[in-house]
């Protein structure tokens, strides 16, 4: 994604249900390569600063009886002024 690293995002999130695992995906040098970095423990809320090449991911921990949950997300976007 050309120019994706020229912007930043502050993502604040909160789970309305049980705690969730937060991770992010990121495009690397090879477009089909995705790197995922994940919290070690589930959390009820959190924040992350991501580059424009990244996207947030949430999921319940393994063994959770549900696959559907509600996460409230607020996003602040920073981009250079041309």
PDB file of N, CA and C in Angstrom:
ATOM      1  N   UNK A   1       0.854  -1.166   0.000  1.00  0.00           N
ATOM      2  CA  UNK A   1       0.000   0.000   0.000  1.00  0.00           C
ATOM      3  C   UNK A   1       0.901   1.230   0.000  1.00  0.00           C
ATOM      4  N   UNK A   2       0.976   1.890  -1.102  1.00  0.00           N
ATOM      5  CA  UNK A   2       1.850   3.041  -1.231  1.00  0.00           C
ATOM      6  C   UNK A   2       1.450   4.151  -0.272  1.00  0.00           C
ATOM      7  N   UNK A   3       2.415   4.637   0.489  1.00  0.00           N
ATOM      8  CA  UNK A   3       2.182   5.752   1.396  1.00  0.00           C
ATOM      9  C   UNK A   3       1.442   5.407   2.664  1.00  0.00           C
ATOM     10  N   UNK A   4       1.209   4.132   2.927  1.00  0.00           N
ATOM     11  CA  UNK A   4       0.432   3.786   4.117  1.00  0.00           C
ATOM     12  C   UNK A   4       1.156   4.159   5.406  1.00  0.00           C
ATOM     13  N   UNK A   5       2.470   4.224   5.377  1.00  0.00           N
ATOM     14  CA  UNK A   5       3.211   4.565   6.596  1.00  0.00           C
ATOM     15  C   UNK A   5       3.264   6.070   6.838  1.00  0.00           C
ATOM     16  N   UNK A   6       2.648   6.866   5.964  1.00  0.00           N
ATOM     17  CA  UNK A   6       2.637   8.319   6.135  1.00  0.00           C
ATOM     18  C   UNK A   6       1.529   8.795   7.061  1.00  0.00           C
ATOM     19  N   UNK A   7       0.831   7.889   7.696  1.00  0.00           N
ATOM     20  CA  UNK A   7      -0.249   8.265   8.600  1.00  0.00           C
ATOM     21  C   UNK A   7      -0.221   7.382   9.840  1.00  0.00           C
ATOM     22  N   UNK A   8      -0.850   7.851  10.898  1.00  0.00           N
ATOM     23  CA  UNK A   8      -0.916   7.110  12.158  1.00  0.00           C
ATOM     24  C   UNK A   8      -2.352   7.111  12.656  1.00  0.00           C
ATOM     25  N   UNK A   9      -2.693   6.079  13.421  1.00  0.00           N
ATOM     26  CA  UNK A   9      -4.015   5.968  14.017  1.00  0.00           C
ATOM     27  C   UNK A   9      -3.879   5.651  15.501  1.00  0.00           C
ATOM     28  N   UNK A  10      -4.638   6.345  16.327  1.00  0.00           N
ATOM     29  CA  UNK A  10      -4.768   5.994  17.734  1.00  0.00           C
ATOM     30  C   UNK A  10      -6.116   5.301  17.855  1.00  0.00           C
ATOM     31  N   UNK A  11      -6.097   4.026  18.237  1.00  0.00           N
ATOM     32  CA  UNK A  11      -7.307   3.224  18.357  1.00  0.00           C
ATOM     33  C   UNK A  11      -7.549   2.959  19.839  1.00  0.00           C
ATOM     34  N   UNK A  12      -8.676   3.433  20.351  1.00  0.00           N
ATOM     35  CA  UNK A  12      -9.100   3.135  21.728  1.00  0.00           C
ATOM     36  C   UNK A  12     -10.287   2.191  21.625  1.00  0.00           C
ATOM     37  N   UNK A  13     -10.293   1.136  22.459  1.00  0.00           N
ATOM     38  CA  UNK A  13     -11.354   0.143  22.357  1.00  0.00           C
ATOM     39  C   UNK A  13     -11.791  -0.346  23.726  1.00  0.00           C
ATOM     40  N   UNK A  14     -13.024  -0.871  23.762  1.00  0.00           N
ATOM     41  CA  UNK A  14     -13.589  -1.432  24.998  1.00  0.00           C
ATOM     42  C   UNK A  14     -14.571  -2.530  24.616  1.00  0.00           C
ATOM     43  N   UNK A  15     -14.441  -3.687  25.248  1.00  0.00           N
ATOM     44  CA  UNK A  15     -15.357  -4.790  25.008  1.00  0.00           C
ATOM     45  C   UNK A  15     -16.588  -4.616  25.895  1.00  0.00           C
ATOM     46  N   UNK A  16     -17.780  -4.723  25.309  1.00  0.00           N
ATOM     47  CA  UNK A  16     -19.017  -4.623  26.076  1.00  0.00           C
ATOM     48  C   UNK A  16     -19.400  -5.955  26.700  1.00  0.00           C
ATOM     49  N   UNK A  17     -18.727  -7.012  26.306  1.00  0.00           N
ATOM     50  CA  UNK A  17     -18.997  -8.348  26.832  1.00  0.00           C
ATOM     51  C   UNK A  17     -17.775  -8.811  27.629  1.00  0.00           C
ATOM     52  N   UNK A  18     -17.383 -10.032  27.441  1.00  0.00           N
ATOM     53  CA  UNK A  18     -16.229 -10.589  28.143  1.00  0.00           C
ATOM     54  C   UNK A  18     -14.923 -10.013  27.592  1.00  0.00           C
ATOM     55  N   UNK A  19     -13.822 -10.156  28.349  1.00  0.00           N
ATOM     56  CA  UNK A  19     -12.523  -9.708  27.845  1.00  0.00           C
ATOM     57  C   UNK A  19     -12.151 -10.399  26.530  1.00  0.00           C
ATOM     58  N   UNK A  20     -11.420  -9.677  25.684  1.00  0.00           N
ATOM     59  CA  UNK A  20     -11.026 -10.180  24.365  1.00  0.00           C
ATOM     60  C   UNK A  20      -9.514 -10.086  24.190  1.00  0.00           C
ATOM     61  N   UNK A  21      -9.004 -10.821  23.229  1.00  0.00           N
ATOM     62  CA  UNK A  21      -7.602 -10.702  22.829  1.00  0.00           C
ATOM     63  C   UNK A  21      -7.518  -9.644  21.742  1.00  0.00           C
ATOM     64  N   UNK A  22      -6.595  -8.716  21.886  1.00  0.00           N
ATOM     65  CA  UNK A  22      -6.384  -7.681  20.877  1.00  0.00           C
ATOM     66  C   UNK A  22      -5.115  -8.001  20.111  1.00  0.00           C
ATOM     67  N   UNK A  23      -5.148  -7.793  18.820  1.00  0.00           N
ATOM     68  CA  UNK A  23      -3.975  -7.998  17.971  1.00  0.00           C
ATOM     69  C   UNK A  23      -4.034  -6.982  16.847  1.00  0.00           C
ATOM     70  N   UNK A  24      -2.979  -6.938  16.055  1.00  0.00           N
ATOM     71  CA  UNK A  24      -3.032  -6.127  14.841  1.00  0.00           C
ATOM     72  C   UNK A  24      -2.310  -6.848  13.720  1.00  0.00           C
ATOM     73  N   UNK A  25      -2.804  -6.623  12.522  1.00  0.00           N
ATOM     74  CA  UNK A  25      -2.168  -7.147  11.328  1.00  0.00           C
ATOM     75  C   UNK A  25      -1.407  -6.024  10.664  1.00  0.00           C
ATOM     76  N   UNK A  26      -0.382  -6.359   9.927  1.00  0.00           N
ATOM     77  CA  UNK A  26       0.440  -5.330   9.291  1.00  0.00           C
ATOM     78  C   UNK A  26       0.972  -5.825   7.962  1.00  0.00           C
ATOM     79  N   UNK A  27       0.881  -4.993   6.947  1.00  0.00           N
ATOM     80  CA  UNK A  27       1.442  -5.321   5.645  1.00  0.00           C
ATOM     81  C   UNK A  27       2.953  -5.120   5.719  1.00  0.00           C
ATOM     82  N   UNK A  28       3.699  -6.074   5.231  1.00  0.00           N
ATOM     83  CA  UNK A  28       5.165  -5.971   5.223  1.00  0.00           C
ATOM     84  C   UNK A  28       5.641  -5.864   3.781  1.00  0.00           C
ATOM     85  N   UNK A  29       6.943  -6.073   3.563  1.00  0.00           N
ATOM     86  CA  UNK A  29       7.533  -5.933   2.239  1.00  0.00           C
ATOM     87  C   UNK A  29       6.828  -6.763   1.174  1.00  0.00           C
ATOM     88  N   UNK A  30       6.430  -7.960   1.518  1.00  0.00           N
ATOM     89  CA  UNK A  30       5.691  -8.821   0.594  1.00  0.00           C
ATOM     90  C   UNK A  30       4.206  -8.660   0.908  1.00  0.00           C
ATOM     91  N   UNK A  31       3.416  -8.271  -0.060  1.00  0.00           N
ATOM     92  CA  UNK A  31       1.996  -7.960   0.169  1.00  0.00           C
ATOM     93  C   UNK A  31       1.255  -9.123   0.809  1.00  0.00           C
ATOM     94  N   UNK A  32       1.630 -10.369   0.492  1.00  0.00           N
ATOM     95  CA  UNK A  32       0.910 -11.503   1.056  1.00  0.00           C
ATOM     96  C   UNK A  32       1.442 -11.923   2.427  1.00  0.00           C
ATOM     97  N   UNK A  33       2.359 -11.170   2.998  1.00  0.00           N
ATOM     98  CA  UNK A  33       2.896 -11.481   4.318  1.00  0.00           C
ATOM     99  C   UNK A  33       2.206 -10.620   5.363  1.00  0.00           C
ATOM    100  N   UNK A  34       1.578 -11.247   6.348  1.00  0.00           N
ATOM    101  CA  UNK A  34       0.894 -10.522   7.413  1.00  0.00           C
ATOM    102  C   UNK A  34       1.542 -10.887   8.738  1.00  0.00           C
ATOM    103  N   UNK A  35       1.892  -9.887   9.500  1.00  0.00           N
ATOM    104  CA  UNK A  35       2.472 -10.090  10.820  1.00  0.00           C
ATOM    105  C   UNK A  35       1.402  -9.759  11.839  1.00  0.00           C
ATOM    106  N   UNK A  36       1.145 -10.644  12.780  1.00  0.00           N
ATOM    107  CA  UNK A  36       0.167 -10.379  13.818  1.00  0.00           C
ATOM    108  C   UNK A  36       0.873 -10.321  15.163  1.00  0.00           C
ATOM    109  N   UNK A  37       0.662  -9.252  15.889  1.00  0.00           N
ATOM    110  CA  UNK A  37       1.188  -9.113  17.240  1.00  0.00           C
ATOM    111  C   UNK A  37      -0.015  -9.081  18.156  1.00  0.00           C
ATOM    112  N   UNK A  38       0.001  -9.866  19.227  1.00  0.00           N
ATOM    113  CA  UNK A  38      -1.181 -10.038  20.052  1.00  0.00           C
ATOM    114  C   UNK A  38      -0.852  -9.843  21.525  1.00  0.00           C
ATOM    115  N   UNK A  39      -1.824  -9.317  22.285  1.00  0.00           N
ATOM    116  CA  UNK A  39      -1.679  -9.238  23.734  1.00  0.00           C
ATOM    117  C   UNK A  39      -1.577 -10.651  24.300  1.00  0.00           C
ATOM    118  N   UNK A  40      -0.804 -10.821  25.354  1.00  0.00           N
ATOM    119  CA  UNK A  40      -0.653 -12.142  25.968  1.00  0.00           C
ATOM    120  C   UNK A  40      -1.891 -12.572  26.733  1.00  0.00           C
ATOM    121  N   UNK A  41      -2.637 -11.596  27.283  1.00  0.00           N
ATOM    122  CA  UNK A  41      -3.822 -11.914  28.067  1.00  0.00           C
ATOM    123  C   UNK A  41      -5.017 -11.126  27.543  1.00  0.00           C
ATOM    124  N   UNK A  42      -6.197 -11.688  27.729  1.00  0.00           N
ATOM    125  CA  UNK A  42      -7.417 -10.996  27.321  1.00  0.00           C
ATOM    126  C   UNK A  42      -7.618  -9.759  28.194  1.00  0.00           C
ATOM    127  N   UNK A  43      -8.217  -8.732  27.624  1.00  0.00           N
ATOM    128  CA  UNK A  43      -8.437  -7.477  28.340  1.00  0.00           C
ATOM    129  C   UNK A  43      -9.836  -6.953  28.037  1.00  0.00           C
ATOM    130  N   UNK A  44     -10.348  -6.136  28.937  1.00  0.00           N
ATOM    131  CA  UNK A  44     -11.664  -5.524  28.758  1.00  0.00           C
ATOM    132  C   UNK A  44     -11.590  -4.253  27.912  1.00  0.00           C
ATOM    133  N   UNK A  45     -10.434  -3.561  27.971  1.00  0.00           N
ATOM    134  CA  UNK A  45     -10.261  -2.322  27.212  1.00  0.00           C
ATOM    135  C   UNK A  45      -8.786  -2.102  26.934  1.00  0.00           C
ATOM    136  N   UNK A  46      -8.497  -1.173  26.013  1.00  0.00           N
ATOM    137  CA  UNK A  46      -7.104  -0.883  25.704  1.00  0.00           C
ATOM    138  C   UNK A  46      -6.990   0.145  24.603  1.00  0.00           C
ATOM    139  N   UNK A  47      -5.768   0.350  24.171  1.00  0.00           N
ATOM    140  CA  UNK A  47      -5.502   1.294  23.084  1.00  0.00           C
ATOM    141  C   UNK A  47      -4.269   0.831  22.335  1.00  0.00           C
ATOM    142  N   UNK A  48      -4.106   1.343  21.123  1.00  0.00           N
ATOM    143  CA  UNK A  48      -2.928   1.027  20.319  1.00  0.00           C
ATOM    144  C   UNK A  48      -2.675   2.172  19.357  1.00  0.00           C
ATOM    145  N   UNK A  49      -1.413   2.442  19.096  1.00  0.00           N
ATOM    146  CA  UNK A  49      -1.022   3.399  18.066  1.00  0.00           C
ATOM    147  C   UNK A  49      -0.543   2.575  16.877  1.00  0.00           C
ATOM    148  N   UNK A  50      -1.223   2.726  15.758  1.00  0.00           N
ATOM    149  CA  UNK A  50      -0.929   1.919  14.580  1.00  0.00           C
ATOM    150  C   UNK A  50      -0.560   2.796  13.400  1.00  0.00           C
ATOM    151  N   UNK A  51       0.299   2.271  12.533  1.00  0.00           N
ATOM    152  CA  UNK A  51       0.596   2.950  11.271  1.00  0.00           C
ATOM    153  C   UNK A  51      -0.554   2.700  10.306  1.00  0.00           C
ATOM    154  N   UNK A  52      -0.580   3.439   9.221  1.00  0.00           N
ATOM    155  CA  UNK A  52      -1.618   3.249   8.222  1.00  0.00           C
ATOM    156  C   UNK A  52      -1.555   1.895   7.546  1.00  0.00           C
ATOM    157  N   UNK A  53      -0.464   1.172   7.717  1.00  0.00           N
ATOM    158  CA  UNK A  53      -0.299  -0.158   7.131  1.00  0.00           C
ATOM    159  C   UNK A  53      -0.873  -1.257   8.031  1.00  0.00           C
ATOM    160  N   UNK A  54      -1.414  -0.890   9.183  1.00  0.00           N
ATOM    161  CA  UNK A  54      -1.888  -1.861  10.166  1.00  0.00           C
ATOM    162  C   UNK A  54      -3.401  -1.805  10.304  1.00  0.00           C
ATOM    163  N   UNK A  55      -3.966  -2.882  10.837  1.00  0.00           N
ATOM    164  CA  UNK A  55      -5.392  -2.899  11.133  1.00  0.00           C
ATOM    165  C   UNK A  55      -5.604  -3.668  12.432  1.00  0.00           C
ATOM    166  N   UNK A  56      -6.611  -3.251  13.243  1.00  0.00           N
ATOM    167  CA  UNK A  56      -6.855  -3.904  14.528  1.00  0.00           C
ATOM    168  C   UNK A  56      -7.658  -5.196  14.363  1.00  0.00           C
ATOM    169  N   UNK A  57      -7.432  -6.118  15.282  1.00  0.00           N
ATOM    170  CA  UNK A  57      -8.122  -7.409  15.284  1.00  0.00           C
ATOM    171  C   UNK A  57      -8.529  -7.746  16.723  1.00  0.00           C
ATOM    172  N   UNK A  58      -9.734  -8.260  16.918  1.00  0.00           N
ATOM    173  CA  UNK A  58     -10.177  -8.701  18.242  1.00  0.00           C
ATOM    174  C   UNK A  58     -10.763 -10.095  18.121  1.00  0.00           C
ATOM    175  N   UNK A  59     -10.567 -10.916  19.167  1.00  0.00           N
ATOM    176  CA  UNK A  59     -11.211 -12.220  19.206  1.00  0.00           C
ATOM    177  C   UNK A  59     -11.256 -12.700  20.650  1.00  0.00           C
ATOM    178  N   UNK A  60     -12.231 -13.569  20.923  1.00  0.00           N
ATOM    179  CA  UNK A  60     -12.310 -14.164  22.250  1.00  0.00           C
ATOM    180  C   UNK A  60     -11.183 -15.170  22.418  1.00  0.00           C
ATOM    181  N   UNK A  61     -10.728 -15.399  23.649  1.00  0.00           N
ATOM    182  CA  UNK A  61      -9.682 -16.403  23.888  1.00  0.00           C
ATOM    183  C   UNK A  61     -10.171 -17.797  23.478  1.00  0.00           C
ATOM    184  N   UNK A  62      -9.247 -18.693  23.174  1.00  0.00           N
ATOM    185  CA  UNK A  62      -9.633 -20.065  22.823  1.00  0.00           C
ATOM    186  C   UNK A  62     -10.478 -20.678  23.942  1.00  0.00           C
ATOM    187  N   UNK A  63     -11.501 -21.406  23.566  1.00  0.00           N
ATOM    188  CA  UNK A  63     -12.365 -22.058  24.547  1.00  0.00           C
ATOM    189  C   UNK A  63     -13.561 -21.222  24.967  1.00  0.00           C
ATOM    190  N   UNK A  64     -13.631 -19.969  24.544  1.00  0.00           N
ATOM    191  CA  UNK A  64     -14.780 -19.132  24.880  1.00  0.00           C
ATOM    192  C   UNK A  64     -15.999 -19.674  24.142  1.00  0.00           C
ATOM    193  N   UNK A  65     -17.166 -19.743  24.801  1.00  0.00           N
ATOM    194  CA  UNK A  65     -18.335 -20.361  24.163  1.00  0.00           C
ATOM    195  C   UNK A  65     -18.948 -19.549  23.021  1.00  0.00           C
ATOM    196  N   UNK A  66     -18.585 -18.291  22.871  1.00  0.00           N
ATOM    197  CA  UNK A  66     -19.187 -17.448  21.844  1.00  0.00           C
ATOM    198  C   UNK A  66     -18.147 -17.001  20.819  1.00  0.00           C
ATOM    199  N   UNK A  67     -18.602 -16.710  19.620  1.00  0.00           N
ATOM    200  CA  UNK A  67     -17.729 -16.135  18.593  1.00  0.00           C
ATOM    201  C   UNK A  67     -18.172 -14.723  18.237  1.00  0.00           C
ATOM    202  N   UNK A  68     -19.236 -14.232  18.882  1.00  0.00           N
ATOM    203  CA  UNK A  68     -19.780 -12.923  18.569  1.00  0.00           C
ATOM    204  C   UNK A  68     -19.763 -12.049  19.813  1.00  0.00           C
ATOM    205  N   UNK A  69     -19.194 -10.859  19.697  1.00  0.00           N
ATOM    206  CA  UNK A  69     -19.134  -9.929  20.819  1.00  0.00           C
ATOM    207  C   UNK A  69     -19.211  -8.505  20.314  1.00  0.00           C
ATOM    208  N   UNK A  70     -19.346  -7.565  21.214  1.00  0.00           N
ATOM    209  CA  UNK A  70     -19.428  -6.157  20.860  1.00  0.00           C
ATOM    210  C   UNK A  70     -18.202  -5.422  21.375  1.00  0.00           C
ATOM    211  N   UNK A  71     -17.522  -4.715  20.475  1.00  0.00           N
ATOM    212  CA  UNK A  71     -16.361  -3.912  20.836  1.00  0.00           C
ATOM    213  C   UNK A  71     -16.628  -2.486  20.352  1.00  0.00           C
ATOM    214  N   UNK A  72     -16.544  -1.534  21.271  1.00  0.00           N
ATOM    215  CA  UNK A  72     -16.697  -0.128  20.927  1.00  0.00           C
ATOM    216  C   UNK A  72     -15.317   0.409  20.589  1.00  0.00           C
ATOM    217  N   UNK A  73     -15.208   1.127  19.464  1.00  0.00           N
ATOM    218  CA  UNK A  73     -13.907   1.592  18.988  1.00  0.00           C
ATOM    219  C   UNK A  73     -13.968   3.086  18.690  1.00  0.00           C
ATOM    220  N   UNK A  74     -12.950   3.813  19.153  1.00  0.00           N
ATOM    221  CA  UNK A  74     -12.765   5.208  18.786  1.00  0.00           C
ATOM    222  C   UNK A  74     -11.444   5.342  18.055  1.00  0.00           C
ATOM    223  N   UNK A  75     -11.433   6.075  16.951  1.00  0.00           N
ATOM    224  CA  UNK A  75     -10.227   6.194  16.130  1.00  0.00           C
ATOM    225  C   UNK A  75      -9.878   7.662  15.943  1.00  0.00           C
ATOM    226  N   UNK A  76      -8.621   7.978  16.179  1.00  0.00           N
ATOM    227  CA  UNK A  76      -8.090   9.317  15.892  1.00  0.00           C
ATOM    228  C   UNK A  76      -7.045   9.153  14.798  1.00  0.00           C
ATOM    229  N   UNK A  77      -7.132   9.961  13.750  1.00  0.00           N
ATOM    230  CA  UNK A  77      -6.284   9.803  12.570  1.00  0.00           C
ATOM    231  C   UNK A  77      -5.342  10.996  12.441  1.00  0.00           C
ATOM    232  N   UNK A  78      -4.063  10.734  12.253  1.00  0.00           N
ATOM    233  CA  UNK A  78      -3.074  11.773  11.994  1.00  0.00           C
ATOM    234  C   UNK A  78      -2.471  11.559  10.621  1.00  0.00           C
ATOM    235  N   UNK A  79      -2.447  12.610   9.812  1.00  0.00           N
ATOM    236  CA  UNK A  79      -1.829  12.551   8.492  1.00  0.00           C
ATOM    237  C   UNK A  79      -1.105  13.868   8.235  1.00  0.00           C
ATOM    238  N   UNK A  80      -0.002  13.835   7.510  1.00  0.00           N
ATOM    239  CA  UNK A  80       0.720  15.083   7.218  1.00  0.00           C
ATOM    240  C   UNK A  80      -0.109  15.995   6.326  1.00  0.00           C
ATOM    241  N   UNK A  81       0.042  17.283   6.534  1.00  0.00           N
ATOM    242  CA  UNK A  81      -0.641  18.261   5.696  1.00  0.00           C
ATOM    243  C   UNK A  81       0.218  18.486   4.458  1.00  0.00           C
ATOM    244  N   UNK A  82      -0.377  18.293   3.265  1.00  0.00           N
ATOM    245  CA  UNK A  82       0.431  18.445   2.038  1.00  0.00           C
ATOM    246  C   UNK A  82       0.827  19.876   1.788  1.00  0.00           C
TER     247      UNK A  82
END
